[in-house]
Amino acid sequence: MTDSISYTYVIVGGGIAGVTCAETLNLLRPTATDRILLLTESTLVKAVTNVVPLGKILNRFDVQEKSTGELASANNIDVLLDQLDSIVSEKRFIKTTAGKCIHYRYLCLCTGARPNIIDKAKGNTNVIGIRDTESVEEFRKRIHTATRLVVVGNGGIASELVYEVDGMEEIHWVIKDPYISSTFVDSGAATFFRERLNVKATAEKEKTIYKRMRYTEQHETGDHSTAGGSKRGAALGPDWHRAFDIQKHGETASPNGNKVTVHQSVEVTEIKEVTSGLQVVLTDGTTIECDFVVSATGVVPAISWTGGCDQSFKLGPDGGLFVNWSMETSVNDIYAAGDVCYAGWELAPHWFQMRLWTQARQMGAMAARSMAAKRAGEEIYQDFCFEMFNHVTTLFGYQVVLLGRYNGQGLNDKYEVLLRMTPGLEYIKFVLVDGRLQGALLVGETGLEETCENLILNQLDLSPYGEDLLNPDIDIEDYFD
């Protein structure tokens, strides 16, 4: 007989979006009778900690891995270790793979995204995706017996992986773009970063492994198992590499650090099994022999639960669940947040969607506010954080702050750029249209985060200052305070 339980709010997914949604609901829910359930496939969930405001909108934070028990005990949230199987929206319940029937008043889907493994490598056990804690652990195991690695992809995870891994004889970085880290930075910043690639970690890199409690996955049976071993872990958070030792140790470790070779403007055409490992063939005819391949070529929204939904969801052009500004999907009283959704509302001039942990946190909180307000019959407005794109990360050992249209996205090349670079210290780029700041890229400890945030939001005409705006002898932080 199917177990049946009822909750006011059911959140599916133990990543940053799901946990943020559950924790925010716990603070907002109007009555103690409104029960909250977090349905997650993993015994580990991702919670945001150590939030440091860098401006009105911009925040730097850590993502801490917690056990489901710790999350439940610290909040008035029930946690169920199971997997979503199907949704029956007409009768407001979901079914799980373990046979449970969970009735809901409001449902929020935070199922995240899955690694988009390169087509030529699907099914090859020597090609792994890096997306969650479990895949990083798999990577750590493999580097102990490997000497040659190929990394495919040009985003944040690929960039940090190439920089942080140490002790390999050869690392080949395959990117389809003309310069590294193009997801986040321009060619100038990429040049600024290149000098960091081939330094020996023990001499140049300041690696700090987080000294915080670590949890391991519990492989349980019974109701806690997932169908077909298809369990998906939550996405990695900011500075993920600092929580793991991904350096190679022992006699097989290369004493001179890594030799990193960047293959620019190429893609993988074929991956073949050979006696010595794998052979990777690129579009320019280059052949690389390696022990294994890391595919870090982006993600696709994870909406493939087995039993589907009794009503079809409207999808965005990227395959994500289409949501309005209150994070509600096209199906009544079903919301979505984080990587699984597509931002379908009319976007603010300086905001755009990118599947990052920062936006997962913001969307999860917005979904919680919307559900709580609908339950209470109250009217709310979209959170101010959606007025401007904002993200803080770390690349090649530097703090990187992205604000607004930092790479001129959507400006049709009708913009001017101001640059200031001090090698080894900072790289600052302002994107302006008609003298007004539209975006900023800040690499290093520049101290300009709040100033840039204000200048983008208030659209002050900066034409009178010209190139002096980034004159190192002028402290614009004080000037525009």
Tab-separated table of C-alpha atoms in Angstrom:
chain	number	residue	atom	x	y	z
A	1	MET	CA	0.000	0.000	0.000
A	2	THR	CA	1.328	3.457	-0.910
A	3	ASP	CA	2.325	5.693	1.994
A	4	SER	CA	0.494	9.028	1.941
A	5	ILE	CA	1.572	12.232	3.721
A	6	SER	CA	0.528	15.891	3.447
A	7	TYR	CA	2.476	19.165	3.568
A	8	THR	CA	1.686	22.796	2.850
A	9	TYR	CA	4.993	23.343	1.052
A	10	VAL	CA	6.957	20.637	-0.749
A	11	ILE	CA	10.382	21.539	-2.175
A	12	VAL	CA	12.157	19.066	-4.464
A	13	GLY	CA	15.958	19.323	-4.504
A	14	GLY	CA	18.715	19.602	-1.917
A	15	GLY	CA	20.890	22.119	-3.748
A	16	ILE	CA	21.345	25.803	-3.037
A	17	ALA	CA	17.958	26.797	-4.525
A	18	GLY	CA	15.989	24.103	-2.703
A	19	VAL	CA	17.618	24.555	0.695
A	20	THR	CA	17.397	28.361	0.463
A	21	CYS	CA	13.705	28.058	-0.424
A	22	ALA	CA	13.030	25.742	2.526
A	23	GLU	CA	14.988	27.865	5.008
A	24	THR	CA	13.321	31.087	3.804
A	25	LEU	CA	9.872	29.519	4.079
A	26	ASN	CA	10.714	28.455	7.601
A	27	LEU	CA	11.272	32.139	8.454
A	28	LEU	CA	8.273	33.485	6.531
A	29	ARG	CA	5.444	31.006	7.010
A	30	PRO	CA	2.597	32.681	8.819
A	31	THR	CA	1.423	29.796	11.035
A	32	ALA	CA	3.012	26.819	12.697
A	33	THR	CA	0.499	24.523	11.005
A	34	ASP	CA	2.086	25.111	7.584
A	35	ARG	CA	4.416	22.144	7.288
A	36	ILE	CA	7.496	22.149	5.054
A	37	LEU	CA	9.041	19.123	3.354
A	38	LEU	CA	12.353	19.025	1.498
A	39	LEU	CA	12.600	16.040	-0.843
A	40	THR	CA	16.200	15.271	-1.753
A	41	GLU	CA	18.053	12.417	-3.445
A	42	SER	CA	21.214	12.792	-1.377
A	43	THR	CA	21.979	12.595	2.341
A	44	LEU	CA	24.050	15.748	1.804
A	45	VAL	CA	22.511	19.140	1.052
A	46	LYS	CA	24.027	22.546	0.255
A	47	ALA	CA	23.372	25.482	2.587
A	48	VAL	CA	24.574	29.081	2.206
A	49	THR	CA	26.730	30.333	5.112
A	50	ASN	CA	29.039	33.240	5.968
A	51	VAL	CA	27.185	35.796	3.855
A	52	VAL	CA	29.286	38.974	3.489
A	53	PRO	CA	27.547	41.982	1.872
A	54	LEU	CA	29.768	43.756	-0.672
A	55	GLY	CA	27.030	46.194	-1.731
A	56	LYS	CA	23.270	46.664	-1.727
A	57	ILE	CA	22.752	43.550	-3.845
A	58	LEU	CA	26.143	41.878	-4.123
A	59	ASN	CA	27.052	39.228	-1.547
A	60	ARG	CA	29.988	36.906	-1.120
A	61	PHE	CA	29.162	33.640	0.634
A	62	ASP	CA	30.283	30.101	1.308
A	63	VAL	CA	28.298	26.974	0.559
A	64	GLN	CA	28.485	24.463	3.363
A	65	GLU	CA	27.709	20.811	2.935
A	66	LYS	CA	25.280	19.648	5.626
A	67	SER	CA	23.725	16.340	6.483
A	68	THR	CA	19.973	16.205	6.064
A	69	GLY	CA	19.704	15.516	9.788
A	70	GLU	CA	21.537	18.705	10.655
A	71	LEU	CA	19.338	20.758	8.331
A	72	ALA	CA	16.145	19.271	9.790
A	73	SER	CA	17.204	19.755	13.409
A	74	ALA	CA	18.257	23.374	12.882
A	75	ASN	CA	14.983	24.283	11.164
A	76	ASN	CA	11.350	23.299	11.413
A	77	ILE	CA	11.728	21.384	8.145
A	78	ASP	CA	11.077	17.721	7.450
A	79	VAL	CA	13.545	16.076	5.069
A	80	LEU	CA	12.753	12.973	3.026
A	81	LEU	CA	15.483	11.058	1.238
A	82	ASP	CA	13.781	9.922	-1.946
A	83	GLN	CA	13.383	10.806	-5.624
A	84	LEU	CA	10.559	12.532	-7.503
A	85	ASP	CA	8.793	10.145	-9.849
A	86	SER	CA	5.661	11.976	-11.056
A	87	ILE	CA	3.404	14.978	-10.435
A	88	VAL	CA	-0.409	14.886	-10.382
A	89	SER	CA	-1.165	18.598	-10.281
A	90	GLU	CA	-4.957	18.263	-10.605
A	91	LYS	CA	-5.087	16.472	-7.256
A	92	ARG	CA	-2.015	18.252	-5.828
A	93	PHE	CA	0.255	15.336	-5.030
A	94	ILE	CA	3.548	13.865	-6.157
A	95	LYS	CA	4.729	10.279	-6.198
A	96	THR	CA	8.249	9.180	-5.311
A	97	THR	CA	10.286	6.258	-6.603
A	98	ALA	CA	10.004	4.610	-3.179
A	99	GLY	CA	6.213	4.588	-3.503
A	100	LYS	CA	5.254	7.518	-1.284
A	101	CYS	CA	2.348	9.800	-2.151
A	102	ILE	CA	2.942	13.356	-0.926
A	103	HIS	CA	0.076	15.849	-1.022
A	104	TYR	CA	1.002	19.523	-1.301
A	105	ARG	CA	-0.601	22.953	-1.336
A	106	TYR	CA	2.406	24.544	-3.034
A	107	LEU	CA	5.191	22.707	-4.836
A	108	CYS	CA	8.600	24.136	-5.740
A	109	LEU	CA	10.838	22.266	-8.166
A	110	CYS	CA	14.545	22.882	-7.528
A	111	THR	CA	15.924	19.822	-9.300
A	112	GLY	CA	18.857	21.742	-10.735
A	113	ALA	CA	20.742	20.737	-13.863
A	114	ARG	CA	22.878	17.850	-15.023
A	115	PRO	CA	26.296	17.955	-16.685
A	116	ASN	CA	26.142	18.248	-20.447
A	117	ILE	CA	28.681	15.522	-21.252
A	118	ILE	CA	30.217	16.029	-24.704
A	119	ASP	CA	28.407	13.921	-27.326
A	120	LYS	CA	31.475	12.028	-28.453
A	121	ALA	CA	32.008	10.756	-24.895
A	122	LYS	CA	28.580	9.620	-23.735
A	123	GLY	CA	28.756	6.145	-22.229
A	124	ASN	CA	32.555	6.196	-21.856
A	125	THR	CA	33.488	5.487	-18.241
A	126	ASN	CA	36.807	7.284	-18.664
A	127	VAL	CA	35.012	10.565	-19.386
A	128	ILE	CA	33.518	12.144	-16.269
A	129	GLY	CA	31.482	15.272	-15.658
A	130	ILE	CA	32.213	17.613	-12.764
A	131	ARG	CA	29.028	18.989	-11.267
A	132	ASP	CA	28.555	17.868	-7.672
A	133	THR	CA	30.412	16.562	-4.621
A	134	GLU	CA	30.164	12.955	-5.761
A	135	SER	CA	31.751	13.683	-9.152
A	136	VAL	CA	34.628	15.574	-7.482
A	137	GLU	CA	35.266	12.533	-5.275
A	138	GLU	CA	35.386	10.377	-8.404
A	139	PHE	CA	37.860	12.824	-9.932
A	140	ARG	CA	40.071	12.677	-6.828
A	141	LYS	CA	40.260	8.893	-7.050
A	142	ARG	CA	41.293	8.964	-10.695
A	143	ILE	CA	44.114	11.510	-10.457
A	144	HIS	CA	46.073	9.270	-8.089
A	145	THR	CA	46.769	6.795	-10.897
A	146	ALA	CA	46.794	9.252	-13.799
A	147	THR	CA	49.542	11.414	-15.279
A	148	ARG	CA	47.792	12.955	-18.309
A	149	LEU	CA	44.486	14.775	-18.137
A	150	VAL	CA	42.252	16.464	-20.732
A	151	VAL	CA	39.753	19.082	-19.537
A	152	VAL	CA	37.038	20.126	-22.007
A	153	GLY	CA	35.093	23.312	-21.272
A	154	ASN	CA	35.691	26.981	-20.545
A	155	GLY	CA	33.491	27.907	-17.587
A	156	GLY	CA	34.186	28.373	-13.906
A	157	ILE	CA	34.603	24.701	-12.972
A	158	ALA	CA	36.979	24.011	-15.887
A	159	SER	CA	39.035	27.124	-15.089
A	160	GLU	CA	39.414	26.300	-11.417
A	161	LEU	CA	40.099	22.626	-12.102
A	162	VAL	CA	42.981	23.411	-14.464
A	163	TYR	CA	44.429	25.905	-11.986
A	164	GLU	CA	43.982	23.912	-8.786
A	165	VAL	CA	44.996	20.397	-9.848
A	166	ASP	CA	48.676	19.782	-9.194
A	167	GLY	CA	51.133	16.950	-9.710
A	168	MET	CA	50.049	15.876	-13.213
A	169	GLU	CA	52.675	15.589	-15.927
A	170	GLU	CA	50.351	16.984	-18.593
A	171	ILE	CA	47.072	18.876	-18.564
A	172	HIS	CA	45.455	19.663	-21.897
A	173	TRP	CA	42.710	22.298	-21.749
A	174	VAL	CA	40.392	22.146	-24.762
A	175	ILE	CA	38.239	25.246	-25.332
A	176	LYS	CA	36.031	26.236	-28.275
A	177	ASP	CA	36.707	29.930	-27.665
A	178	PRO	CA	39.768	31.992	-28.619
A	179	TYR	CA	40.687	32.617	-24.958
A	180	ILE	CA	40.322	30.986	-21.533
A	181	SER	CA	37.490	31.497	-19.016
A	182	SER	CA	35.294	33.211	-21.609
A	183	THR	CA	32.122	32.443	-19.663
A	184	PHE	CA	33.135	35.071	-17.133
A	185	VAL	CA	35.860	37.314	-18.528
A	186	ASP	CA	37.073	39.051	-21.677
A	187	SER	CA	40.286	38.419	-23.602
A	188	GLY	CA	42.170	41.022	-21.570
A	189	ALA	CA	41.378	39.377	-18.251
A	190	ALA	CA	42.142	35.997	-19.813
A	191	THR	CA	45.644	37.275	-20.646
A	192	PHE	CA	45.904	38.532	-17.059
A	193	PHE	CA	45.078	35.002	-15.819
A	194	ARG	CA	47.344	33.072	-18.224
A	195	GLU	CA	50.501	33.773	-16.229
A	196	ARG	CA	49.032	31.778	-13.338
A	197	LEU	CA	48.544	28.563	-15.278
A	198	ASN	CA	51.985	26.983	-15.191
A	199	VAL	CA	53.193	28.044	-11.756
A	200	LYS	CA	54.114	25.351	-9.290
A	201	ALA	CA	51.408	25.092	-6.653
A	202	THR	CA	53.759	24.696	-3.686
A	203	ALA	CA	55.642	27.852	-4.575
A	204	GLU	CA	53.020	30.214	-5.939
A	205	LYS	CA	49.527	29.136	-5.006
A	206	GLU	CA	48.133	29.856	-1.601
A	207	LYS	CA	45.902	26.835	-1.106
A	208	THR	CA	43.753	26.701	1.979
A	209	ILE	CA	41.644	23.609	2.549
A	210	TYR	CA	38.562	24.436	4.594
A	211	LYS	CA	38.895	22.995	8.086
A	212	ARG	CA	35.204	22.330	8.472
A	213	MET	CA	33.188	19.247	9.199
A	214	ARG	CA	32.946	16.860	6.260
A	215	TYR	CA	30.192	14.374	5.645
A	216	THR	CA	30.206	11.280	3.501
A	217	GLU	CA	27.341	9.830	1.527
A	218	GLN	CA	25.369	7.124	3.283
A	219	HIS	CA	24.455	4.305	0.926
A	220	GLU	CA	21.235	3.140	2.478
A	221	THR	CA	18.609	0.647	1.417
A	222	GLY	CA	14.866	0.421	1.638
A	223	ASP	CA	12.862	3.609	1.339
A	224	HIS	CA	16.016	5.708	1.060
A	225	SER	CA	17.331	4.121	-2.100
A	226	THR	CA	16.797	5.662	-5.499
A	227	ALA	CA	15.692	3.921	-8.633
A	228	GLY	CA	18.419	2.514	-10.829
A	229	GLY	CA	21.188	4.273	-8.920
A	230	SER	CA	20.285	7.507	-10.683
A	231	LYS	CA	20.780	9.716	-7.657
A	232	ARG	CA	21.892	13.247	-8.502
A	233	GLY	CA	23.859	15.353	-6.055
A	234	ALA	CA	23.545	19.098	-5.585
A	235	ALA	CA	25.723	21.468	-7.596
A	236	LEU	CA	29.057	22.663	-6.262
A	237	GLY	CA	29.114	26.059	-4.605
A	238	PRO	CA	31.612	28.928	-4.733
A	239	ASP	CA	35.258	28.110	-3.978
A	240	TRP	CA	34.343	24.408	-4.160
A	241	HIS	CA	37.955	23.436	-4.835
A	242	ARG	CA	39.048	24.747	-1.416
A	243	ALA	CA	36.927	22.128	0.315
A	244	PHE	CA	38.729	19.297	-1.507
A	245	ASP	CA	42.361	18.357	-1.865
A	246	ILE	CA	42.592	17.852	-5.638
A	247	GLN	CA	46.382	17.741	-5.730
A	248	LYS	CA	48.089	14.528	-6.695
A	249	HIS	CA	50.358	13.061	-4.029
A	250	GLY	CA	52.895	10.266	-3.805
A	251	GLU	CA	55.686	8.958	-6.033
A	252	THR	CA	53.692	9.394	-9.238
A	253	ALA	CA	53.157	13.124	-8.667
A	254	SER	CA	55.119	15.376	-10.995
A	255	PRO	CA	57.673	17.361	-8.936
A	256	ASN	CA	57.495	20.382	-11.251
A	257	GLY	CA	53.769	21.046	-11.092
A	258	ASN	CA	51.641	20.888	-14.196
A	259	LYS	CA	52.485	21.472	-17.794
A	260	VAL	CA	49.259	23.098	-19.027
A	261	THR	CA	48.644	23.249	-22.768
A	262	VAL	CA	45.668	25.307	-23.916
A	263	HIS	CA	44.036	24.238	-27.195
A	264	GLN	CA	42.044	27.277	-28.327
A	265	SER	CA	39.178	27.549	-30.847
A	266	VAL	CA	38.788	23.777	-31.193
A	267	GLU	CA	36.324	21.079	-30.225
A	268	VAL	CA	36.498	17.328	-29.691
A	269	THR	CA	35.630	15.261	-32.761
A	270	GLU	CA	36.416	11.786	-31.444
A	271	ILE	CA	37.436	9.952	-28.277
A	272	LYS	CA	38.947	6.521	-28.822
A	273	GLU	CA	40.002	3.769	-26.416
A	274	VAL	CA	43.656	2.845	-26.926
A	275	THR	CA	46.060	0.596	-25.046
A	276	SER	CA	47.599	3.479	-23.133
A	277	GLY	CA	44.239	5.034	-22.175
A	278	LEU	CA	42.246	7.445	-24.305
A	279	GLN	CA	42.990	9.224	-27.546
A	280	VAL	CA	41.235	12.572	-28.016
A	281	VAL	CA	41.031	13.974	-31.545
A	282	LEU	CA	40.372	17.706	-32.023
A	283	THR	CA	38.865	19.609	-34.954
A	284	ASP	CA	42.272	21.000	-35.950
A	285	GLY	CA	43.633	17.463	-36.322
A	286	THR	CA	45.546	17.422	-33.032
A	287	THR	CA	45.611	14.043	-31.262
A	288	ILE	CA	46.077	13.915	-27.492
A	289	GLU	CA	46.700	10.767	-25.463
A	290	CYS	CA	45.511	10.863	-21.865
A	291	ASP	CA	44.355	8.726	-18.950
A	292	PHE	CA	40.902	10.290	-18.618
A	293	VAL	CA	38.825	13.263	-19.726
A	294	VAL	CA	36.864	15.765	-17.640
A	295	SER	CA	33.849	17.161	-19.481
A	296	ALA	CA	32.933	20.556	-18.022
A	297	THR	CA	30.888	21.806	-20.946
A	298	GLY	CA	27.931	23.330	-19.164
A	299	VAL	CA	24.646	21.965	-17.869
A	300	VAL	CA	21.097	21.286	-19.028
A	301	PRO	CA	17.990	21.685	-16.817
A	302	ALA	CA	17.068	18.444	-15.018
A	303	ILE	CA	13.358	18.039	-15.691
A	304	SER	CA	13.382	14.362	-16.663
A	305	TRP	CA	11.525	12.806	-13.729
A	306	THR	CA	10.282	9.369	-14.751
A	307	GLY	CA	6.507	9.738	-14.549
A	308	GLY	CA	6.266	13.318	-15.824
A	309	CYS	CA	3.352	15.580	-14.950
A	310	ASP	CA	-0.345	15.323	-15.774
A	311	GLN	CA	-0.131	18.824	-17.284
A	312	SER	CA	2.552	19.938	-19.705
A	313	PHE	CA	4.900	22.619	-18.416
A	314	LYS	CA	5.702	25.580	-20.599
A	315	LEU	CA	9.427	25.426	-21.317
A	316	GLY	CA	11.938	28.132	-22.175
A	317	PRO	CA	14.163	27.977	-25.288
A	318	ASP	CA	16.921	26.362	-23.196
A	319	GLY	CA	14.616	23.562	-21.997
A	320	GLY	CA	14.123	25.016	-18.513
A	321	LEU	CA	10.769	25.379	-16.761
A	322	PHE	CA	9.333	28.742	-17.841
A	323	VAL	CA	8.662	30.882	-14.744
A	324	ASN	CA	7.252	34.367	-14.227
A	325	TRP	CA	8.821	36.965	-11.914
A	326	SER	CA	7.261	35.284	-8.856
A	327	MET	CA	8.954	31.996	-9.898
A	328	GLU	CA	5.608	30.321	-10.702
A	329	THR	CA	5.489	27.848	-13.590
A	330	SER	CA	2.670	27.507	-16.109
A	331	VAL	CA	1.051	24.864	-13.873
A	332	ASN	CA	-1.000	26.344	-11.032
A	333	ASP	CA	0.694	26.487	-7.608
A	334	ILE	CA	3.871	24.838	-8.893
A	335	TYR	CA	6.987	26.999	-8.659
A	336	ALA	CA	10.564	26.464	-9.802
A	337	ALA	CA	13.903	27.986	-8.834
A	338	GLY	CA	17.568	27.663	-9.699
A	339	ASP	CA	19.138	25.863	-12.633
A	340	VAL	CA	15.961	23.974	-13.577
A	341	CYS	CA	14.046	27.115	-14.547
A	342	TYR	CA	14.042	29.682	-17.345
A	343	ALA	CA	13.491	33.349	-16.416
A	344	GLY	CA	10.465	34.156	-18.556
A	345	TRP	CA	9.579	37.604	-17.278
A	346	GLU	CA	10.519	40.962	-18.784
A	347	LEU	CA	14.073	41.343	-17.551
A	348	ALA	CA	15.539	44.491	-16.016
A	349	PRO	CA	18.035	46.307	-18.293
A	350	HIS	CA	21.060	45.155	-16.293
A	351	TRP	CA	19.995	41.619	-15.392
A	352	PHE	CA	20.191	38.372	-17.338
A	353	GLN	CA	20.016	34.723	-16.377
A	354	MET	CA	23.100	32.596	-15.911
A	355	ARG	CA	23.042	29.252	-14.122
A	356	LEU	CA	25.149	30.173	-11.106
A	357	TRP	CA	24.890	29.512	-7.374
A	358	THR	CA	24.245	33.223	-6.767
A	359	GLN	CA	21.073	33.153	-8.850
A	360	ALA	CA	20.047	29.788	-7.409
A	361	ARG	CA	20.083	31.388	-3.957
A	362	GLN	CA	18.176	34.475	-5.120
A	363	MET	CA	15.553	32.459	-6.991
A	364	GLY	CA	15.056	30.026	-4.114
A	365	ALA	CA	14.385	32.909	-1.721
A	366	MET	CA	12.041	34.601	-4.220
A	367	ALA	CA	10.035	31.393	-4.693
A	368	ALA	CA	9.657	31.061	-0.918
A	369	ARG	CA	8.449	34.653	-0.589
A	370	SER	CA	5.945	34.129	-3.412
A	371	MET	CA	4.519	30.914	-1.970
A	372	ALA	CA	4.248	32.366	1.532
A	373	ALA	CA	2.553	35.518	0.192
A	374	LYS	CA	0.047	33.536	-1.873
A	375	ARG	CA	-0.766	31.398	1.151
A	376	ALA	CA	-1.356	34.542	3.239
A	377	GLY	CA	-3.249	36.375	0.483
A	378	GLU	CA	-0.658	39.164	0.442
A	379	GLU	CA	0.793	41.129	-2.455
A	380	ILE	CA	4.559	41.252	-2.932
A	381	TYR	CA	7.007	42.649	-5.467
A	382	GLN	CA	10.029	41.136	-7.131
A	383	ASP	CA	13.195	41.230	-5.077
A	384	PHE	CA	15.601	44.083	-5.793
A	385	CYS	CA	18.418	41.620	-6.535
A	386	PHE	CA	16.876	41.014	-9.975
A	387	GLU	CA	17.545	44.637	-10.959
A	388	MET	CA	21.187	43.899	-11.778
A	389	PHE	CA	23.255	40.831	-12.588
A	390	ASN	CA	25.680	40.215	-9.727
A	391	HIS	CA	28.084	37.414	-8.970
A	392	VAL	CA	31.237	36.850	-6.908
A	393	THR	CA	33.571	33.947	-7.589
A	394	THR	CA	37.248	33.012	-7.491
A	395	LEU	CA	39.339	32.337	-10.585
A	396	PHE	CA	43.045	31.510	-10.616
A	397	GLY	CA	43.361	32.646	-7.006
A	398	TYR	CA	41.748	36.069	-7.562
A	399	GLN	CA	38.394	37.338	-6.365
A	400	VAL	CA	36.249	38.057	-9.431
A	401	VAL	CA	33.190	40.327	-9.250
A	402	LEU	CA	30.750	40.524	-12.159
A	403	LEU	CA	28.170	43.313	-12.254
A	404	GLY	CA	25.523	44.210	-14.822
A	405	ARG	CA	26.429	43.644	-18.457
A	406	TYR	CA	30.083	43.101	-17.572
A	407	ASN	CA	31.006	41.746	-21.008
A	408	GLY	CA	28.691	44.035	-22.976
A	409	GLN	CA	26.046	41.303	-23.227
A	410	GLY	CA	23.075	42.460	-25.292
A	411	LEU	CA	24.567	45.886	-26.054
A	412	ASN	CA	25.208	45.080	-29.736
A	413	ASP	CA	28.812	46.301	-29.572
A	414	LYS	CA	27.549	49.858	-29.075
A	415	TYR	CA	29.572	50.492	-25.949
A	416	GLU	CA	32.962	51.716	-24.865
A	417	VAL	CA	35.349	50.077	-22.434
A	418	LEU	CA	37.664	51.561	-19.834
A	419	LEU	CA	40.445	49.315	-18.526
A	420	ARG	CA	42.964	49.376	-15.729
A	421	MET	CA	45.359	46.502	-15.161
A	422	THR	CA	48.147	46.010	-12.677
A	423	PRO	CA	49.850	42.659	-13.501
A	424	GLY	CA	49.532	40.175	-10.670
A	425	LEU	CA	47.312	42.526	-8.663
A	426	GLU	CA	44.101	43.696	-10.360
A	427	TYR	CA	42.139	43.932	-13.597
A	428	ILE	CA	39.267	46.428	-13.814
A	429	LYS	CA	36.906	46.876	-16.748
A	430	PHE	CA	34.049	49.363	-17.026
A	431	VAL	CA	31.447	48.982	-19.807
A	432	LEU	CA	29.782	52.312	-20.673
A	433	VAL	CA	27.061	53.456	-23.064
A	434	ASP	CA	26.687	57.196	-23.606
A	435	GLY	CA	28.839	57.821	-20.547
A	436	ARG	CA	26.721	55.686	-18.229
A	437	LEU	CA	28.069	52.535	-16.567
A	438	GLN	CA	26.314	49.371	-17.776
A	439	GLY	CA	28.597	46.734	-16.319
A	440	ALA	CA	31.863	46.078	-14.511
A	441	LEU	CA	34.403	43.271	-14.219
A	442	LEU	CA	36.573	43.520	-11.102
A	443	VAL	CA	39.454	41.068	-10.632
A	444	GLY	CA	41.422	41.241	-7.387
A	445	GLU	CA	40.734	43.162	-4.197
A	446	THR	CA	39.700	46.396	-5.883
A	447	GLY	CA	37.283	47.749	-3.260
A	448	LEU	CA	35.102	49.137	-6.066
A	449	GLU	CA	32.150	46.738	-5.748
A	450	GLU	CA	29.666	49.053	-4.044
A	451	THR	CA	30.701	52.085	-6.095
A	452	CYS	CA	30.138	50.212	-9.363
A	453	GLU	CA	26.858	48.819	-8.100
A	454	ASN	CA	25.607	52.345	-7.349
A	455	LEU	CA	26.821	53.772	-10.671
A	456	ILE	CA	25.048	51.034	-12.636
A	457	LEU	CA	21.807	51.390	-10.687
A	458	ASN	CA	21.595	55.201	-10.668
A	459	GLN	CA	22.900	55.627	-14.252
A	460	LEU	CA	24.861	58.781	-13.404
A	461	ASP	CA	26.415	60.448	-16.464
A	462	LEU	CA	30.164	59.891	-16.140
A	463	SER	CA	31.130	61.601	-19.405
A	464	PRO	CA	32.778	64.603	-17.660
A	465	TYR	CA	35.353	62.304	-16.060
A	466	GLY	CA	36.469	60.561	-19.247
A	467	GLU	CA	39.411	58.201	-18.857
A	468	ASP	CA	40.199	59.693	-15.433
A	469	LEU	CA	37.435	57.461	-14.099
A	470	LEU	CA	40.008	54.684	-13.737
A	471	ASN	CA	43.026	56.863	-13.062
A	472	PRO	CA	44.922	55.027	-10.283
A	473	ASP	CA	45.724	58.388	-8.668
A	474	ILE	CA	42.018	59.150	-8.193
A	475	ASP	CA	40.025	57.299	-5.547
A	476	ILE	CA	36.631	57.022	-7.235
A	477	GLU	CA	35.277	55.025	-4.302
A	478	ASP	CA	35.500	58.165	-2.127
A	479	TYR	CA	34.563	60.497	-4.971
A	480	PHE	CA	31.202	58.823	-5.639
A	481	ASP	CA	30.477	57.879	-2.038
